[in-house]
Amino acid sequence: MENLQLKTFAEYKKAYKKSVKHPETFWDEIADTFTWHKKWDKTLEWDFSKPEVKWFQGGKLNITENCLDRHLEKLGNKTAIIWEPNDPDEESRYISYRQLFVKVSHFANVLKNNGIKKGDKVCLYMPMIPELAIAMLACARIGAVHSIVFAGFSSAAIARRINDSECKMLITANEVYRGSKKVNLKEICDKALEETPSIESVIVYRRTVEPTPMKEGRDKFWFDELQKAEKECPAEVMDAEDMLFILYTSGSTGKPKGMVHTVGGYMVGTTYTFQNVFQLQKNDVYWCTADIGWITGHSYIIYGPLASGATTVMFEGVPSYPDYGRFWEICEKLNVTHFYTAPTAIRALAKQSLEFVEKHDLSSLKVLGSVGEPINEEAWHWYNDNIGKGNCPVVDTWWQTETGAIMISPLAGITPTRPTFATLPLPGVQPALMDDNGEEITNLNEKAEGRLAIKFPWPSIARTIYGDHERYKEVYFSTYENKYFTGDGSYRDASGNYRITGRVDDIVIVSGHNLGTATIENAIDEHEGVVESAVVGFPHDVKGNALYAYVILYDNVEPSEELRKEIRELVSDTVGPIAKPDKIQFVNNLPKTRSGKIMRRILRKIASNDTSNLGDTSTLLNPEVVEEIKEKALV
Ligand code: WT7
């Protein structure tokens, strides 16, 4: 598993230079270490103006052969997945590479028996149980495209995603444990299924013994289907550029974007970055606390670690159950060496008594990771001092659903770290810091601030938005000519280290979850008493950002607490509980430009209680509403 690792800072610098000077040779050599049925004819073909990116064209492979089959000989008995249940009294599950291989092949035949073929889309709405990993790999085994929907999303959100990519099958579980709560996933699915004509069958894994209503002819239990299926399943030979999965992420319009990742480049990108960023050794135990419903789970719980032959931990529960020591208890119990989590979790845990940490022996830890949002100075130090005891390098990894793999990050123990900085681009990544005039700030020896773009393709870049290539072009490739625009602001120090400062568009990262404000506004506007709304983010000490909604009501509707509750429920039902606004202010009007656009900049400042300088309001059609809103602000 250490075969792709750079070992020193000098090696990193050398690899970086090579990746810029000779990107094709650089990636050829890395891709060569994988198992292919046929070698590629062309390493890279790209044109950001179309935009089009193709890696390893003509190459034939199956990613599951790289995650499973190729390890069997040497690592067959090694633990691939350690599953840690929500309830600490329930037993952990250890699944070896060989067992995982058998389970994936077996379940792949269940998919086939239910009419799933190469290219078909399968929606997964599942708890954090090994069967989620098995189902996703089974899809990849037969060339079906998985579309995993985070099991905290609402029925309406599932239906929207299923319909967008016309999934033929839905895989779910009857119920899920989440801390002290139990959530009935099947019920949520049943509601979604009322409006998803493309779904032909539903496979239900029984996580609990509760009776589960099943629809005759459509719904089938996981175990019943396994009984009927063969155990062996040869891997479908895929083209490097065939679709591996679709994963939805929020956009600035109401509609989620189905990011499309392809087999070859994604495999090479996630595996290379996994090995280099985390620097795992042979018997290490790696734990990423993300949910597989997000890209972090796809790339760094499943594909990157398994392709590397690592032992990866999957945790079903939450950090606060049965108490706030749960993460540390698991680290101690499983001898976790690499721990990868989000700043929002770090901040929430840092708020608790240190006893929760000190009760546990954390001496197995070697490397700590952070992902999902900017990590503030205080959280960085708390993590470094109390969890890492000053001995574990902290890797602050910047990347996105769209990038598929980590882009800017230290290599653990190799790159000098700097608190709150994601530091340097990984080999193969060419960032461009853009100024207000849309020009690249090229001097790496002078500190600068701007917007972050990338000027050269990397293997795991998303190839398109499913069914909407125009939107893909518009969102990512139209801001700067010939560059991918990330949507993030960034600062760069005089040594070339990057600190990501946050989103510069209408996306807000709440507790590490990427939310489009337009989606939430659409949900609020569905309320019969609401004329219009505007949602913005404001700083929050645990969540990073929280949501503030400004809502205009119809004349005959009285503002009330009850109404606030209804609006929050509506958002929860349409998007999911994570999108509920923290604050709702009823207003008579919203500040709008002459062209009718809401001036969110001002609303953001009011929500953040930062109104000393609201900037230029001269282009407003109705400047008087600003005072009115400010006076009644909920700050
Ligand atoms: C956005 C992407 C990719 C993993 C999970 C999130 C923010 C991500 C960092 C970091 C500062 C970060 C950015 C990015 N972000 N990692 N280390 N430091 N910001 O994936 O849901 O697609 O969100 O998360 O704003 O654009 P995502």
Short mmCIF file of C-alpha atoms in Angstrom, two decimals, residues 277-279 337-339 365-370 380 383-384 388-396 410-417:
data_model
loop_
_atom_site.label_atom_id
_atom_site.label_comp_id
_atom_site.label_asym_id
_atom_site.label_seq_id
_atom_site.Cartn_x
_atom_site.Cartn_y
_atom_site.Cartn_z
CA VAL A 277 -1.69 12.61 2.12
CA PHE A 278 -2.12 10.03 4.89
CA GLN A 279 1.13 8.06 4.53
CA THR A 337 -3.71 5.39 13.66
CA HIS A 338 -5.23 7.83 11.17
CA PHE A 339 -8.23 9.91 12.14
CA LEU A 365 -2.84 7.97 16.71
CA LYS A 366 -0.24 9.06 14.17
CA VAL A 367 -2.00 11.40 11.75
CA LEU A 368 -5.01 13.71 12.07
CA GLY A 369 -7.00 15.02 9.13
CA SER A 370 -9.52 17.79 8.62
CA TRP A 380 -6.74 23.48 14.82
CA TYR A 383 -7.11 19.11 17.73
CA ASN A 384 -3.34 19.22 17.49
CA GLY A 388 -2.61 14.59 18.61
CA LYS A 389 -0.74 15.55 21.82
CA GLY A 390 1.50 17.61 19.57
CA ASN A 391 2.84 14.43 17.96
CA CYS A 392 0.51 13.93 15.02
CA PRO A 393 0.77 15.99 11.87
CA VAL A 394 -2.57 17.65 11.05
CA VAL A 395 -3.47 17.41 7.39
CA ASP A 396 -6.00 20.07 6.42
CA PRO A 410 0.11 18.67 3.44
CA LEU A 411 1.57 15.18 3.07
CA ALA A 412 1.51 13.85 6.63
CA GLY A 413 4.86 14.21 8.31
CA ILE A 414 6.44 15.57 5.15
CA THR A 415 5.00 18.97 4.30
CA PRO A 416 5.59 21.61 6.98
CA THR A 417 2.15 22.49 8.34
#
